[in-house]
Every structure is written in C-alpha cells, then in structure tokens.
C-alpha cells in the first residue's frame, strides 16, 4: 500500500474532498497540494544523480512535510493554473515564472517513480481532444454521429444539407471571465445561418441524434457506474437547464459497450473517464442504440446519485492500482 497519497487539486475542490474522506477511512496518509501555491506556502527540492536514478527530495506545505520518494499514488484533479500565482508580476515575468514552475515543479510531480496516477495529466491531455475521442470510439466499434470539423463554409453547408438537422458544439467551451466560468451549450444550426464567419476558427458539426434520453457512464478502474438522464423539457443539452430537475435512473450498460469503454481507457492510458452517450430509440427494436458523444477524462461526478460509491472506487484504484 502506498505510504503517501498526493492529491493535486485546488483547496475548494469538493469532489476531491469525497475521495480524501474515503482514503482517510482507510487510514492512509493524504497530502493535498495545489502546485499554484509555489512560494512560501509550497516549498520543494528534488535531486537526482550521484548514483540515484529517480528523483528524491521533499515537499513542504504549512501542514505537511513529505519525502517525494515515499509517494505511492497521485490523484490528479483540478489544480489552479500556475499563472494564478504570479499576477502581481509584469506580463513577461508572469509568463516566465509560470512556465518555469510548470516545467520544474510540474515536471517533478508528473514523473515520480513507480507511482500510480489517477489520471496522469499527460494522459488527460491526450484524451481531451474531441477528434481523438471520436476516432478512438469509432475504431473500438462504438456508434458515433456523422461528424464534420471544418472552417470551410461550403463544406459546412453541404454537411447540413446532407445530414440535417445538425448541431454545433464547442471543443472546449467558452473561456473563463472575471465573472467566472461560462459555457456554450450544444445547439441546433440551420444551413442558411452558416456564413463566412466560420473561416475564423474550427467548428464541430454533427448529425443530430433523435435521442430518447442521455446516459452518463463513469468508469473507475473496471467499475462502471451508469445513469440514464432525462430532462423534463426534453432539452437538447441536459447541462443547460436546472440540474435539480434532472431525472436519474440506473441503467445497464450493454456488454459490448462496456468492453469498448475499458479498451478506450487503455488506449489513452487512463484509469477513469466520464462518458456521455445519447440513447436513440430504434424502430422495431426493444433496445436503444448507444451513440457515443464524448469522454471527459477528468470529469465531474460528485453530483451523481451514486457519488459515495464512486469515491470509494477511486480510493480502491488509488491504493491498489487499476490492474488489480
């Protein structure tokens, strides 16, 4: 069992709190670190060489002082960006300091020897691109909607004419502002609304799935938690409404889909992922078609009905490794 579990996240991360509580119940030493605290509140040193092949050293916060070589597992959640630490500096100095912290401290924390990462940030980054997600899902035999990624208005119009109705969705959502985070929900688009402004950047269009409901499937190691999600008003994007009004029901994941999700995680080197599916009624068939929409490799799950069981599943994979 790891001697220390390092939880890399911000102080206000309530989802991480649930996993920390599950680890505490197992009497595991847990150290919570936000790398953006680098400075007086986070001091570190690490050495290698002179016969040493792995990084060794110490990491100290106001409440913890640990040996890096004693870390057996890292739960990487949602730390603040390093740039948040250096806003008092000039723009040039801020960029330099944040980059040095990312590649120095971040480089150490992301390369601890023999450590179980849930998930490794490099794996999260690889799996965060929707083009890679859709291609991997298709190669694994999952159904996906016909999809076009383009900045060519003529291609977009042809796609809409052939596959309409079509929807537009962003790749990463709207950037944060001084007022907080914002979002761009999935929305229907008509062929006549597509114009030359598309050339400015990349756009993702898909044939709209005539869905009966949605499914959120959270896979942690080899444990699968699945909920059917229904909106009272049949919204195109269930995230856009009042989450308190969502109807959650347990749902069985078809074996073929389940095995594809395991393979999906393995392809990207992930331990966990939140998968979204549209469930489509098929004429003359009792079962629904599962249409892959996307996978968030570092998605939120604490709002789901079985969140407590998920927190313990995280504790299990952190302590035992995903292969056990």
PDB file of C-alpha atoms in Angstrom:
ATOM      1  CA  UNK A   1       0.000   0.000   0.000  1.00  0.00           C
ATOM      2  CA  UNK A   2       1.361   3.467  -0.806  1.00  0.00           C
ATOM      3  CA  UNK A   3       2.777   5.276   2.203  1.00  0.00           C
ATOM      4  CA  UNK A   4       1.513   8.645   0.978  1.00  0.00           C
ATOM      5  CA  UNK A   5      -1.220   9.638  -1.453  1.00  0.00           C
ATOM      6  CA  UNK A   6      -0.669  13.019  -3.053  1.00  0.00           C
ATOM      7  CA  UNK A   7      -3.891  14.781  -4.046  1.00  0.00           C
ATOM      8  CA  UNK A   8      -3.135  17.539  -6.550  1.00  0.00           C
ATOM      9  CA  UNK A   9      -6.014  19.983  -6.688  1.00  0.00           C
ATOM     10  CA  UNK A  10      -7.309  23.347  -5.505  1.00  0.00           C
ATOM     11  CA  UNK A  11      -8.391  23.939  -1.925  1.00  0.00           C
ATOM     12  CA  UNK A  12     -12.054  24.411  -2.890  1.00  0.00           C
ATOM     13  CA  UNK A  13     -12.391  21.127  -4.807  1.00  0.00           C
ATOM     14  CA  UNK A  14     -15.384  19.468  -3.123  1.00  0.00           C
ATOM     15  CA  UNK A  15     -15.196  16.413  -5.368  1.00  0.00           C
ATOM     16  CA  UNK A  16     -11.647  15.690  -4.193  1.00  0.00           C
ATOM     17  CA  UNK A  17     -12.885  16.004  -0.603  1.00  0.00           C
ATOM     18  CA  UNK A  18     -15.057  12.924  -1.094  1.00  0.00           C
ATOM     19  CA  UNK A  19     -12.096  10.842  -2.258  1.00  0.00           C
ATOM     20  CA  UNK A  20      -9.905  12.171   0.560  1.00  0.00           C
ATOM     21  CA  UNK A  21     -12.586  11.167   3.066  1.00  0.00           C
ATOM     22  CA  UNK A  22     -12.692   7.651   1.592  1.00  0.00           C
ATOM     23  CA  UNK A  23      -8.890   7.445   1.849  1.00  0.00           C
ATOM     24  CA  UNK A  24      -8.975   8.706   5.431  1.00  0.00           C
ATOM     25  CA  UNK A  25     -11.372   5.896   6.320  1.00  0.00           C
ATOM     26  CA  UNK A  26      -8.622   3.511   5.183  1.00  0.00           C
ATOM     27  CA  UNK A  27      -6.139   5.307   7.444  1.00  0.00           C
ATOM     28  CA  UNK A  28      -3.961   6.411   4.550  1.00  0.00           C
ATOM     29  CA  UNK A  29      -1.664   9.411   4.791  1.00  0.00           C
ATOM     30  CA  UNK A  30      -3.040  12.013   2.382  1.00  0.00           C
ATOM     31  CA  UNK A  31      -1.278  15.221   1.372  1.00  0.00           C
ATOM     32  CA  UNK A  32      -3.267  17.800  -0.561  1.00  0.00           C
ATOM     33  CA  UNK A  33      -1.226  20.135  -2.758  1.00  0.00           C
ATOM     34  CA  UNK A  34      -2.126  22.929  -5.145  1.00  0.00           C
ATOM     35  CA  UNK A  35       1.044  23.464  -7.227  1.00  0.00           C
ATOM     36  CA  UNK A  36      -0.032  27.068  -7.915  1.00  0.00           C
ATOM     37  CA  UNK A  37       0.781  27.762  -4.230  1.00  0.00           C
ATOM     38  CA  UNK A  38       4.504  27.581  -5.072  1.00  0.00           C
ATOM     39  CA  UNK A  39       6.273  30.092  -2.865  1.00  0.00           C
ATOM     40  CA  UNK A  40       6.271  30.405   0.916  1.00  0.00           C
ATOM     41  CA  UNK A  41       3.250  28.095   1.191  1.00  0.00           C
ATOM     42  CA  UNK A  42       4.757  25.399  -1.032  1.00  0.00           C
ATOM     43  CA  UNK A  43       8.482  24.730  -0.919  1.00  0.00           C
ATOM     44  CA  UNK A  44      10.130  21.785  -2.644  1.00  0.00           C
ATOM     45  CA  UNK A  45      13.524  20.391  -3.586  1.00  0.00           C
ATOM     46  CA  UNK A  46      14.448  17.316  -5.618  1.00  0.00           C
ATOM     47  CA  UNK A  47      17.798  15.752  -6.545  1.00  0.00           C
ATOM     48  CA  UNK A  48      18.973  13.087  -8.965  1.00  0.00           C
ATOM     49  CA  UNK A  49      22.405  11.723  -9.935  1.00  0.00           C
ATOM     50  CA  UNK A  50      25.415  10.577  -7.874  1.00  0.00           C
ATOM     51  CA  UNK A  51      24.156   7.033  -8.287  1.00  0.00           C
ATOM     52  CA  UNK A  52      20.479   7.996  -7.857  1.00  0.00           C
ATOM     53  CA  UNK A  53      18.260   7.193 -10.863  1.00  0.00           C
ATOM     54  CA  UNK A  54      14.993   8.619  -9.570  1.00  0.00           C
ATOM     55  CA  UNK A  55      14.042  11.979  -8.163  1.00  0.00           C
ATOM     56  CA  UNK A  56      14.187  12.243  -4.372  1.00  0.00           C
ATOM     57  CA  UNK A  57      13.558  15.191  -2.107  1.00  0.00           C
ATOM     58  CA  UNK A  58      10.918  16.889  -0.039  1.00  0.00           C
ATOM     59  CA  UNK A  59       7.735  18.863  -0.479  1.00  0.00           C
ATOM     60  CA  UNK A  60       6.566  21.126   2.319  1.00  0.00           C
ATOM     61  CA  UNK A  61       3.260  22.915   2.876  1.00  0.00           C
ATOM     62  CA  UNK A  62       2.096  24.750   6.032  1.00  0.00           C
ATOM     63  CA  UNK A  63       0.665  21.455   7.357  1.00  0.00           C
ATOM     64  CA  UNK A  64       2.734  18.709   5.691  1.00  0.00           C
ATOM     65  CA  UNK A  65       6.361  17.794   5.063  1.00  0.00           C
ATOM     66  CA  UNK A  66       6.801  14.685   2.933  1.00  0.00           C
ATOM     67  CA  UNK A  67       9.515  12.773   1.125  1.00  0.00           C
ATOM     68  CA  UNK A  68       8.810  12.595  -2.604  1.00  0.00           C
ATOM     69  CA  UNK A  69      10.165   9.049  -2.793  1.00  0.00           C
ATOM     70  CA  UNK A  70       7.523   7.954  -0.265  1.00  0.00           C
ATOM     71  CA  UNK A  71       4.636   8.978  -2.556  1.00  0.00           C
ATOM     72  CA  UNK A  72       2.937   5.843  -3.846  1.00  0.00           C
ATOM     73  CA  UNK A  73      -0.044   7.355  -5.658  1.00  0.00           C
ATOM     74  CA  UNK A  74      -1.194  10.672  -7.110  1.00  0.00           C
ATOM     75  CA  UNK A  75      -4.831  11.663  -7.506  1.00  0.00           C
ATOM     76  CA  UNK A  76      -4.646  14.489 -10.044  1.00  0.00           C
ATOM     77  CA  UNK A  77      -7.818  16.551 -10.054  1.00  0.00           C
ATOM     78  CA  UNK A  78      -8.127  20.245 -10.817  1.00  0.00           C
ATOM     79  CA  UNK A  79      -5.266  22.420  -9.542  1.00  0.00           C
ATOM     80  CA  UNK A  80      -5.200  26.105 -10.302  1.00  0.00           C
ATOM     81  CA  UNK A  81      -3.001  27.163 -13.240  1.00  0.00           C
ATOM     82  CA  UNK A  82       0.476  28.326 -12.252  1.00  0.00           C
ATOM     83  CA  UNK A  83      -0.256  31.728 -13.773  1.00  0.00           C
ATOM     84  CA  UNK A  84      -2.691  32.435 -10.926  1.00  0.00           C
ATOM     85  CA  UNK A  85       0.286  32.710  -8.588  1.00  0.00           C
ATOM     86  CA  UNK A  86       2.123  35.432 -10.465  1.00  0.00           C
ATOM     87  CA  UNK A  87      -0.493  38.049 -11.312  1.00  0.00           C
ATOM     88  CA  UNK A  88       1.473  40.689  -9.396  1.00  0.00           C
ATOM     89  CA  UNK A  89       4.319  40.446 -11.907  1.00  0.00           C
ATOM     90  CA  UNK A  90       4.632  42.061 -15.302  1.00  0.00           C
ATOM     91  CA  UNK A  91       3.118  40.096 -18.188  1.00  0.00           C
ATOM     92  CA  UNK A  92       6.535  38.939 -19.389  1.00  0.00           C
ATOM     93  CA  UNK A  93       7.713  37.947 -15.929  1.00  0.00           C
ATOM     94  CA  UNK A  94       4.390  36.244 -15.221  1.00  0.00           C
ATOM     95  CA  UNK A  95       4.702  34.055 -18.312  1.00  0.00           C
ATOM     96  CA  UNK A  96       8.306  33.181 -17.478  1.00  0.00           C
ATOM     97  CA  UNK A  97       7.618  32.328 -13.817  1.00  0.00           C
ATOM     98  CA  UNK A  98       4.522  30.259 -14.646  1.00  0.00           C
ATOM     99  CA  UNK A  99       6.350  28.327 -17.370  1.00  0.00           C
ATOM    100  CA  UNK A 100       9.333  27.621 -15.116  1.00  0.00           C
ATOM    101  CA  UNK A 101       7.016  26.416 -12.328  1.00  0.00           C
ATOM    102  CA  UNK A 102       5.089  24.201 -14.738  1.00  0.00           C
ATOM    103  CA  UNK A 103       8.142  22.555 -16.214  1.00  0.00           C
ATOM    104  CA  UNK A 104      10.086  22.460 -12.944  1.00  0.00           C
ATOM    105  CA  UNK A 105       7.686  21.599 -10.117  1.00  0.00           C
ATOM    106  CA  UNK A 106       5.138  20.156 -12.537  1.00  0.00           C
ATOM    107  CA  UNK A 107       7.843  18.113 -14.212  1.00  0.00           C
ATOM    108  CA  UNK A 108       8.803  16.576 -10.870  1.00  0.00           C
ATOM    109  CA  UNK A 109       5.249  15.849  -9.715  1.00  0.00           C
ATOM    110  CA  UNK A 110       4.363  14.253 -13.057  1.00  0.00           C
ATOM    111  CA  UNK A 111       7.386  11.951 -13.046  1.00  0.00           C
ATOM    112  CA  UNK A 112       7.526  10.329  -9.623  1.00  0.00           C
ATOM    113  CA  UNK A 113       8.965   6.827  -9.896  1.00  0.00           C
ATOM    114  CA  UNK A 114       6.671   3.809  -9.553  1.00  0.00           C
ATOM    115  CA  UNK A 115       3.637   5.930  -8.747  1.00  0.00           C
ATOM    116  CA  UNK A 116       0.002   5.169  -9.631  1.00  0.00           C
ATOM    117  CA  UNK A 117      -1.535   8.236 -11.300  1.00  0.00           C
ATOM    118  CA  UNK A 118      -5.309   8.711 -11.412  1.00  0.00           C
ATOM    119  CA  UNK A 119      -5.185  10.084 -14.080  1.00  0.00           C
ATOM    120  CA  UNK A 120      -1.746  11.142 -15.261  1.00  0.00           C
ATOM    121  CA  UNK A 121      -2.088  14.722 -16.571  1.00  0.00           C
ATOM    122  CA  UNK A 122      -0.341  13.774 -19.816  1.00  0.00           C
ATOM    123  CA  UNK A 123      -2.961  11.063 -20.400  1.00  0.00           C
ATOM    124  CA  UNK A 124      -5.726  13.563 -19.623  1.00  0.00           C
ATOM    125  CA  UNK A 125      -4.243  15.953 -22.153  1.00  0.00           C
ATOM    126  CA  UNK A 126      -4.047  13.321 -24.917  1.00  0.00           C
ATOM    127  CA  UNK A 127      -7.633  12.243 -24.263  1.00  0.00           C
ATOM    128  CA  UNK A 128      -9.050  15.762 -24.096  1.00  0.00           C
ATOM    129  CA  UNK A 129      -9.255  16.293 -27.866  1.00  0.00           C
ATOM    130  CA  UNK A 130     -12.665  15.523 -29.355  1.00  0.00           C
ATOM    131  CA  UNK A 131     -11.209  14.447 -32.737  1.00  0.00           C
ATOM    132  CA  UNK A 132      -9.144  11.792 -30.933  1.00  0.00           C
ATOM    133  CA  UNK A 133     -12.139  10.746 -28.826  1.00  0.00           C
ATOM    134  CA  UNK A 134     -14.441  10.218 -31.794  1.00  0.00           C
ATOM    135  CA  UNK A 135     -11.837   8.377 -33.852  1.00  0.00           C
ATOM    136  CA  UNK A 136     -10.923   6.071 -30.970  1.00  0.00           C
ATOM    137  CA  UNK A 137     -14.575   5.345 -30.202  1.00  0.00           C
ATOM    138  CA  UNK A 138     -15.280   4.511 -33.858  1.00  0.00           C
ATOM    139  CA  UNK A 139     -12.252   2.223 -34.085  1.00  0.00           C
ATOM    140  CA  UNK A 140     -13.454   0.367 -30.993  1.00  0.00           C
ATOM    141  CA  UNK A 141     -16.833  -0.324 -32.576  1.00  0.00           C
ATOM    142  CA  UNK A 142     -18.901   2.319 -30.798  1.00  0.00           C
ATOM    143  CA  UNK A 143     -21.540   4.158 -32.806  1.00  0.00           C
ATOM    144  CA  UNK A 144     -20.825   7.849 -33.349  1.00  0.00           C
ATOM    145  CA  UNK A 145     -22.845  10.565 -35.134  1.00  0.00           C
ATOM    146  CA  UNK A 146     -21.674  11.657 -38.605  1.00  0.00           C
ATOM    147  CA  UNK A 147     -19.292  14.499 -37.768  1.00  0.00           C
ATOM    148  CA  UNK A 148     -17.606  17.343 -39.647  1.00  0.00           C
ATOM    149  CA  UNK A 149     -14.802  19.527 -38.279  1.00  0.00           C
ATOM    150  CA  UNK A 150     -14.091  22.482 -40.553  1.00  0.00           C
ATOM    151  CA  UNK A 151     -13.649  26.193 -41.119  1.00  0.00           C
ATOM    152  CA  UNK A 152     -14.934  25.888 -44.713  1.00  0.00           C
ATOM    153  CA  UNK A 153     -18.453  27.321 -45.004  1.00  0.00           C
ATOM    154  CA  UNK A 154     -19.218  25.441 -48.230  1.00  0.00           C
ATOM    155  CA  UNK A 155     -18.328  22.105 -46.640  1.00  0.00           C
ATOM    156  CA  UNK A 156     -20.437  23.013 -43.613  1.00  0.00           C
ATOM    157  CA  UNK A 157     -23.431  23.842 -45.828  1.00  0.00           C
ATOM    158  CA  UNK A 158     -23.080  20.570 -47.755  1.00  0.00           C
ATOM    159  CA  UNK A 159     -22.901  18.627 -44.498  1.00  0.00           C
ATOM    160  CA  UNK A 160     -26.006  20.369 -43.158  1.00  0.00           C
ATOM    161  CA  UNK A 161     -27.898  19.730 -46.389  1.00  0.00           C
ATOM    162  CA  UNK A 162     -26.987  16.039 -46.336  1.00  0.00           C
ATOM    163  CA  UNK A 163     -27.367  15.307 -42.630  1.00  0.00           C
ATOM    164  CA  UNK A 164     -29.780  17.940 -41.312  1.00  0.00           C
ATOM    165  CA  UNK A 165     -30.868  18.592 -38.717  1.00  0.00           C
ATOM    166  CA  UNK A 166     -27.344  19.196 -37.437  1.00  0.00           C
ATOM    167  CA  UNK A 167     -25.944  20.513 -34.188  1.00  0.00           C
ATOM    168  CA  UNK A 168     -22.925  22.611 -33.300  1.00  0.00           C
ATOM    169  CA  UNK A 169     -20.800  22.068 -30.212  1.00  0.00           C
ATOM    170  CA  UNK A 170     -17.615  23.704 -28.997  1.00  0.00           C
ATOM    171  CA  UNK A 171     -14.356  21.849 -28.476  1.00  0.00           C
ATOM    172  CA  UNK A 172     -13.547  23.320 -25.068  1.00  0.00           C
ATOM    173  CA  UNK A 173     -16.328  25.727 -24.138  1.00  0.00           C
ATOM    174  CA  UNK A 174     -16.132  29.450 -23.546  1.00  0.00           C
ATOM    175  CA  UNK A 175     -13.090  30.870 -21.736  1.00  0.00           C
ATOM    176  CA  UNK A 176     -13.356  31.961 -18.119  1.00  0.00           C
ATOM    177  CA  UNK A 177     -14.010  35.618 -17.398  1.00  0.00           C
ATOM    178  CA  UNK A 178     -13.696  37.838 -14.336  1.00  0.00           C
ATOM    179  CA  UNK A 179     -17.273  36.824 -13.519  1.00  0.00           C
ATOM    180  CA  UNK A 180     -16.423  33.107 -13.522  1.00  0.00           C
ATOM    181  CA  UNK A 181     -16.783  30.197 -15.908  1.00  0.00           C
ATOM    182  CA  UNK A 182     -19.149  30.238 -18.855  1.00  0.00           C
ATOM    183  CA  UNK A 183     -20.338  27.602 -21.281  1.00  0.00           C
ATOM    184  CA  UNK A 184     -21.530  27.144 -24.851  1.00  0.00           C
ATOM    185  CA  UNK A 185     -24.271  24.537 -24.930  1.00  0.00           C
ATOM    186  CA  UNK A 186     -24.920  22.177 -27.804  1.00  0.00           C
ATOM    187  CA  UNK A 187     -27.285  23.917 -30.218  1.00  0.00           C
ATOM    188  CA  UNK A 188     -29.108  23.260 -33.478  1.00  0.00           C
ATOM    189  CA  UNK A 189     -27.934  25.126 -36.570  1.00  0.00           C
ATOM    190  CA  UNK A 190     -29.717  25.672 -39.861  1.00  0.00           C
ATOM    191  CA  UNK A 191     -27.974  25.588 -43.229  1.00  0.00           C
ATOM    192  CA  UNK A 192     -28.979  29.166 -44.078  1.00  0.00           C
ATOM    193  CA  UNK A 193     -27.322  30.540 -40.914  1.00  0.00           C
ATOM    194  CA  UNK A 194     -23.855  29.301 -41.900  1.00  0.00           C
ATOM    195  CA  UNK A 195     -21.742  32.129 -43.310  1.00  0.00           C
ATOM    196  CA  UNK A 196     -18.137  33.157 -43.978  1.00  0.00           C
ATOM    197  CA  UNK A 197     -17.518  33.877 -40.289  1.00  0.00           C
ATOM    198  CA  UNK A 198     -16.866  30.125 -39.949  1.00  0.00           C
ATOM    199  CA  UNK A 199     -13.451  30.658 -41.522  1.00  0.00           C
ATOM    200  CA  UNK A 200     -12.164  32.385 -38.370  1.00  0.00           C
ATOM    201  CA  UNK A 201     -11.680  29.149 -36.399  1.00  0.00           C
ATOM    202  CA  UNK A 202     -12.521  25.440 -36.238  1.00  0.00           C
ATOM    203  CA  UNK A 203     -16.128  24.273 -35.796  1.00  0.00           C
ATOM    204  CA  UNK A 204     -17.622  20.885 -34.972  1.00  0.00           C
ATOM    205  CA  UNK A 205     -20.916  19.866 -36.572  1.00  0.00           C
ATOM    206  CA  UNK A 206     -22.776  16.588 -36.079  1.00  0.00           C
ATOM    207  CA  UNK A 207     -25.945  14.985 -37.314  1.00  0.00           C
ATOM    208  CA  UNK A 208     -28.457  15.395 -34.512  1.00  0.00           C
ATOM    209  CA  UNK A 209     -29.276  12.161 -32.704  1.00  0.00           C
ATOM    210  CA  UNK A 210     -33.016  11.677 -32.205  1.00  0.00           C
ATOM    211  CA  UNK A 211     -32.489  10.617 -28.647  1.00  0.00           C
ATOM    212  CA  UNK A 212     -34.960   9.395 -26.068  1.00  0.00           C
ATOM    213  CA  UNK A 213     -32.590  10.272 -23.209  1.00  0.00           C
ATOM    214  CA  UNK A 214     -28.920  10.521 -22.326  1.00  0.00           C
ATOM    215  CA  UNK A 215     -26.593   8.273 -20.379  1.00  0.00           C
ATOM    216  CA  UNK A 216     -23.620   9.261 -18.225  1.00  0.00           C
ATOM    217  CA  UNK A 217     -21.251   6.337 -17.724  1.00  0.00           C
ATOM    218  CA  UNK A 218     -18.434   6.794 -15.224  1.00  0.00           C
ATOM    219  CA  UNK A 219     -15.727   4.151 -15.396  1.00  0.00           C
ATOM    220  CA  UNK A 220     -13.254   3.944 -12.492  1.00  0.00           C
ATOM    221  CA  UNK A 221     -10.740   1.174 -12.995  1.00  0.00           C
ATOM    222  CA  UNK A 222     -13.020  -1.663 -14.004  1.00  0.00           C
ATOM    223  CA  UNK A 223     -16.066  -0.449 -12.071  1.00  0.00           C
ATOM    224  CA  UNK A 224     -18.873   1.042 -14.111  1.00  0.00           C
ATOM    225  CA  UNK A 225     -21.496   3.475 -12.799  1.00  0.00           C
ATOM    226  CA  UNK A 226     -24.242   4.387 -15.258  1.00  0.00           C
ATOM    227  CA  UNK A 227     -27.271   6.679 -15.081  1.00  0.00           C
ATOM    228  CA  UNK A 228     -29.986   7.437 -17.589  1.00  0.00           C
ATOM    229  CA  UNK A 229     -30.558  11.209 -17.612  1.00  0.00           C
ATOM    230  CA  UNK A 230     -33.895  12.649 -18.657  1.00  0.00           C
ATOM    231  CA  UNK A 231     -34.830  16.324 -18.751  1.00  0.00           C
ATOM    232  CA  UNK A 232     -38.420  17.419 -18.020  1.00  0.00           C
ATOM    233  CA  UNK A 233     -38.465  19.606 -21.164  1.00  0.00           C
ATOM    234  CA  UNK A 234     -36.528  17.244 -23.441  1.00  0.00           C
ATOM    235  CA  UNK A 235     -33.656  19.718 -23.764  1.00  0.00           C
ATOM    236  CA  UNK A 236     -31.092  19.125 -26.478  1.00  0.00           C
ATOM    237  CA  UNK A 237     -28.270  19.554 -23.933  1.00  0.00           C
ATOM    238  CA  UNK A 238     -29.158  18.427 -20.416  1.00  0.00           C
ATOM    239  CA  UNK A 239     -26.341  20.542 -18.949  1.00  0.00           C
ATOM    240  CA  UNK A 240     -28.086  23.778 -19.973  1.00  0.00           C
ATOM    241  CA  UNK A 241     -31.006  23.566 -17.533  1.00  0.00           C
ATOM    242  CA  UNK A 242     -31.617  23.229 -13.824  1.00  0.00           C
ATOM    243  CA  UNK A 243     -29.658  20.180 -12.667  1.00  0.00           C
ATOM    244  CA  UNK A 244     -32.032  19.785  -9.740  1.00  0.00           C
ATOM    245  CA  UNK A 245     -34.769  18.947 -12.249  1.00  0.00           C
ATOM    246  CA  UNK A 246     -32.846  16.159 -13.974  1.00  0.00           C
ATOM    247  CA  UNK A 247     -34.256  12.655 -13.585  1.00  0.00           C
ATOM    248  CA  UNK A 248     -31.642   9.978 -12.880  1.00  0.00           C
ATOM    249  CA  UNK A 249     -32.313   6.274 -13.237  1.00  0.00           C
ATOM    250  CA  UNK A 250     -29.867   3.365 -13.034  1.00  0.00           C
ATOM    251  CA  UNK A 251     -29.212   1.805 -16.426  1.00  0.00           C
ATOM    252  CA  UNK A 252     -27.407  -1.340 -17.536  1.00  0.00           C
ATOM    253  CA  UNK A 253     -24.574  -0.809 -19.982  1.00  0.00           C
ATOM    254  CA  UNK A 254     -24.534  -3.375 -22.810  1.00  0.00           C
ATOM    255  CA  UNK A 255     -21.579  -5.728 -22.524  1.00  0.00           C
ATOM    256  CA  UNK A 256     -20.212  -4.716 -25.932  1.00  0.00           C
ATOM    257  CA  UNK A 257     -20.245  -1.058 -24.920  1.00  0.00           C
ATOM    258  CA  UNK A 258     -18.709  -1.842 -21.536  1.00  0.00           C
ATOM    259  CA  UNK A 259     -15.800  -3.726 -23.106  1.00  0.00           C
ATOM    260  CA  UNK A 260     -15.252  -0.880 -25.580  1.00  0.00           C
ATOM    261  CA  UNK A 261     -15.038   1.603 -22.709  1.00  0.00           C
ATOM    262  CA  UNK A 262     -12.378  -0.477 -20.964  1.00  0.00           C
ATOM    263  CA  UNK A 263     -10.417  -0.577 -24.224  1.00  0.00           C
ATOM    264  CA  UNK A 264     -10.921   3.174 -24.661  1.00  0.00           C
ATOM    265  CA  UNK A 265      -9.351   3.920 -21.272  1.00  0.00           C
ATOM    266  CA  UNK A 266      -6.480   1.568 -22.038  1.00  0.00           C
ATOM    267  CA  UNK A 267      -5.804   3.243 -25.395  1.00  0.00           C
ATOM    268  CA  UNK A 268      -5.326   6.606 -23.713  1.00  0.00           C
ATOM    269  CA  UNK A 269      -3.604   5.303 -20.578  1.00  0.00           C
ATOM    270  CA  UNK A 270      -6.487   6.435 -18.380  1.00  0.00           C
ATOM    271  CA  UNK A 271      -7.711   4.952 -15.115  1.00  0.00           C
ATOM    272  CA  UNK A 272     -11.005   6.839 -15.126  1.00  0.00           C
ATOM    273  CA  UNK A 273     -13.302   8.669 -17.520  1.00  0.00           C
ATOM    274  CA  UNK A 274     -16.811  10.151 -17.708  1.00  0.00           C
ATOM    275  CA  UNK A 275     -18.541   9.024 -20.909  1.00  0.00           C
ATOM    276  CA  UNK A 276     -21.612  10.666 -22.413  1.00  0.00           C
ATOM    277  CA  UNK A 277     -23.982   8.753 -24.701  1.00  0.00           C
ATOM    278  CA  UNK A 278     -27.182   9.654 -26.492  1.00  0.00           C
ATOM    279  CA  UNK A 279     -29.751   6.857 -26.320  1.00  0.00           C
ATOM    280  CA  UNK A 280     -31.682   6.518 -29.549  1.00  0.00           C
ATOM    281  CA  UNK A 281     -34.896   4.545 -29.989  1.00  0.00           C
ATOM    282  CA  UNK A 282     -34.662   2.193 -32.961  1.00  0.00           C
ATOM    283  CA  UNK A 283     -37.814   1.290 -34.889  1.00  0.00           C
ATOM    284  CA  UNK A 284     -38.871  -2.291 -34.328  1.00  0.00           C
ATOM    285  CA  UNK A 285     -36.296  -2.941 -31.598  1.00  0.00           C
ATOM    286  CA  UNK A 286     -36.831  -3.158 -27.883  1.00  0.00           C
ATOM    287  CA  UNK A 287     -33.335  -1.972 -27.012  1.00  0.00           C
ATOM    288  CA  UNK A 288     -31.961   1.510 -27.615  1.00  0.00           C
ATOM    289  CA  UNK A 289     -28.881   2.359 -29.663  1.00  0.00           C
ATOM    290  CA  UNK A 290     -25.966   3.749 -27.644  1.00  0.00           C
ATOM    291  CA  UNK A 291     -24.394   6.672 -29.544  1.00  0.00           C
ATOM    292  CA  UNK A 292     -21.020   7.847 -28.236  1.00  0.00           C
ATOM    293  CA  UNK A 293     -20.850  11.607 -27.764  1.00  0.00           C
ATOM    294  CA  UNK A 294     -17.669  12.288 -25.817  1.00  0.00           C
ATOM    295  CA  UNK A 295     -15.489  11.354 -22.855  1.00  0.00           C
ATOM    296  CA  UNK A 296     -14.251  13.807 -20.246  1.00  0.00           C
ATOM    297  CA  UNK A 297     -11.051  12.245 -18.846  1.00  0.00           C
ATOM    298  CA  UNK A 298     -11.230  14.447 -15.757  1.00  0.00           C
ATOM    299  CA  UNK A 299     -14.973  14.914 -15.498  1.00  0.00           C
ATOM    300  CA  UNK A 300     -17.186  15.821 -12.579  1.00  0.00           C
ATOM    301  CA  UNK A 301     -19.115  13.018 -10.881  1.00  0.00           C
ATOM    302  CA  UNK A 302     -19.917  14.169  -7.326  1.00  0.00           C
ATOM    303  CA  UNK A 303     -23.388  15.332  -8.430  1.00  0.00           C
ATOM    304  CA  UNK A 304     -24.466  11.828  -9.454  1.00  0.00           C
ATOM    305  CA  UNK A 305     -26.685   9.673  -7.197  1.00  0.00           C
ATOM    306  CA  UNK A 306     -24.008   7.023  -6.561  1.00  0.00           C
ATOM    307  CA  UNK A 307     -21.205   9.501  -5.826  1.00  0.00           C
ATOM    308  CA  UNK A 308     -20.363   7.916  -2.458  1.00  0.00           C
ATOM    309  CA  UNK A 309     -19.725   4.556  -4.091  1.00  0.00           C
ATOM    310  CA  UNK A 310     -17.640   6.297  -6.748  1.00  0.00           C
ATOM    311  CA  UNK A 311     -15.461   7.953  -4.100  1.00  0.00           C
ATOM    312  CA  UNK A 312     -14.681   4.533  -2.630  1.00  0.00           C
ATOM    313  CA  UNK A 313     -13.984   3.162  -6.105  1.00  0.00           C
ATOM    314  CA  UNK A 314     -11.432   5.941  -6.542  1.00  0.00           C
ATOM    315  CA  UNK A 315      -9.857   5.031  -3.215  1.00  0.00           C
ATOM    316  CA  UNK A 316      -9.620   1.422  -4.376  1.00  0.00           C
ATOM    317  CA  UNK A 317      -7.805   2.214  -7.636  1.00  0.00           C
ATOM    318  CA  UNK A 318      -5.542   4.762  -5.982  1.00  0.00           C
ATOM    319  CA  UNK A 319      -4.397   2.253  -3.387  1.00  0.00           C
ATOM    320  CA  UNK A 320      -4.360  -0.928  -5.443  1.00  0.00           C
ATOM    321  CA  UNK A 321      -3.671   0.245  -8.982  1.00  0.00           C
ATOM    322  CA  UNK A 322      -6.112  -0.089 -11.830  1.00  0.00           C
ATOM    323  CA  UNK A 323      -4.773  -3.539 -12.822  1.00  0.00           C
ATOM    324  CA  UNK A 324      -5.781  -5.292  -9.577  1.00  0.00           C
TER     325      UNK A 324
END
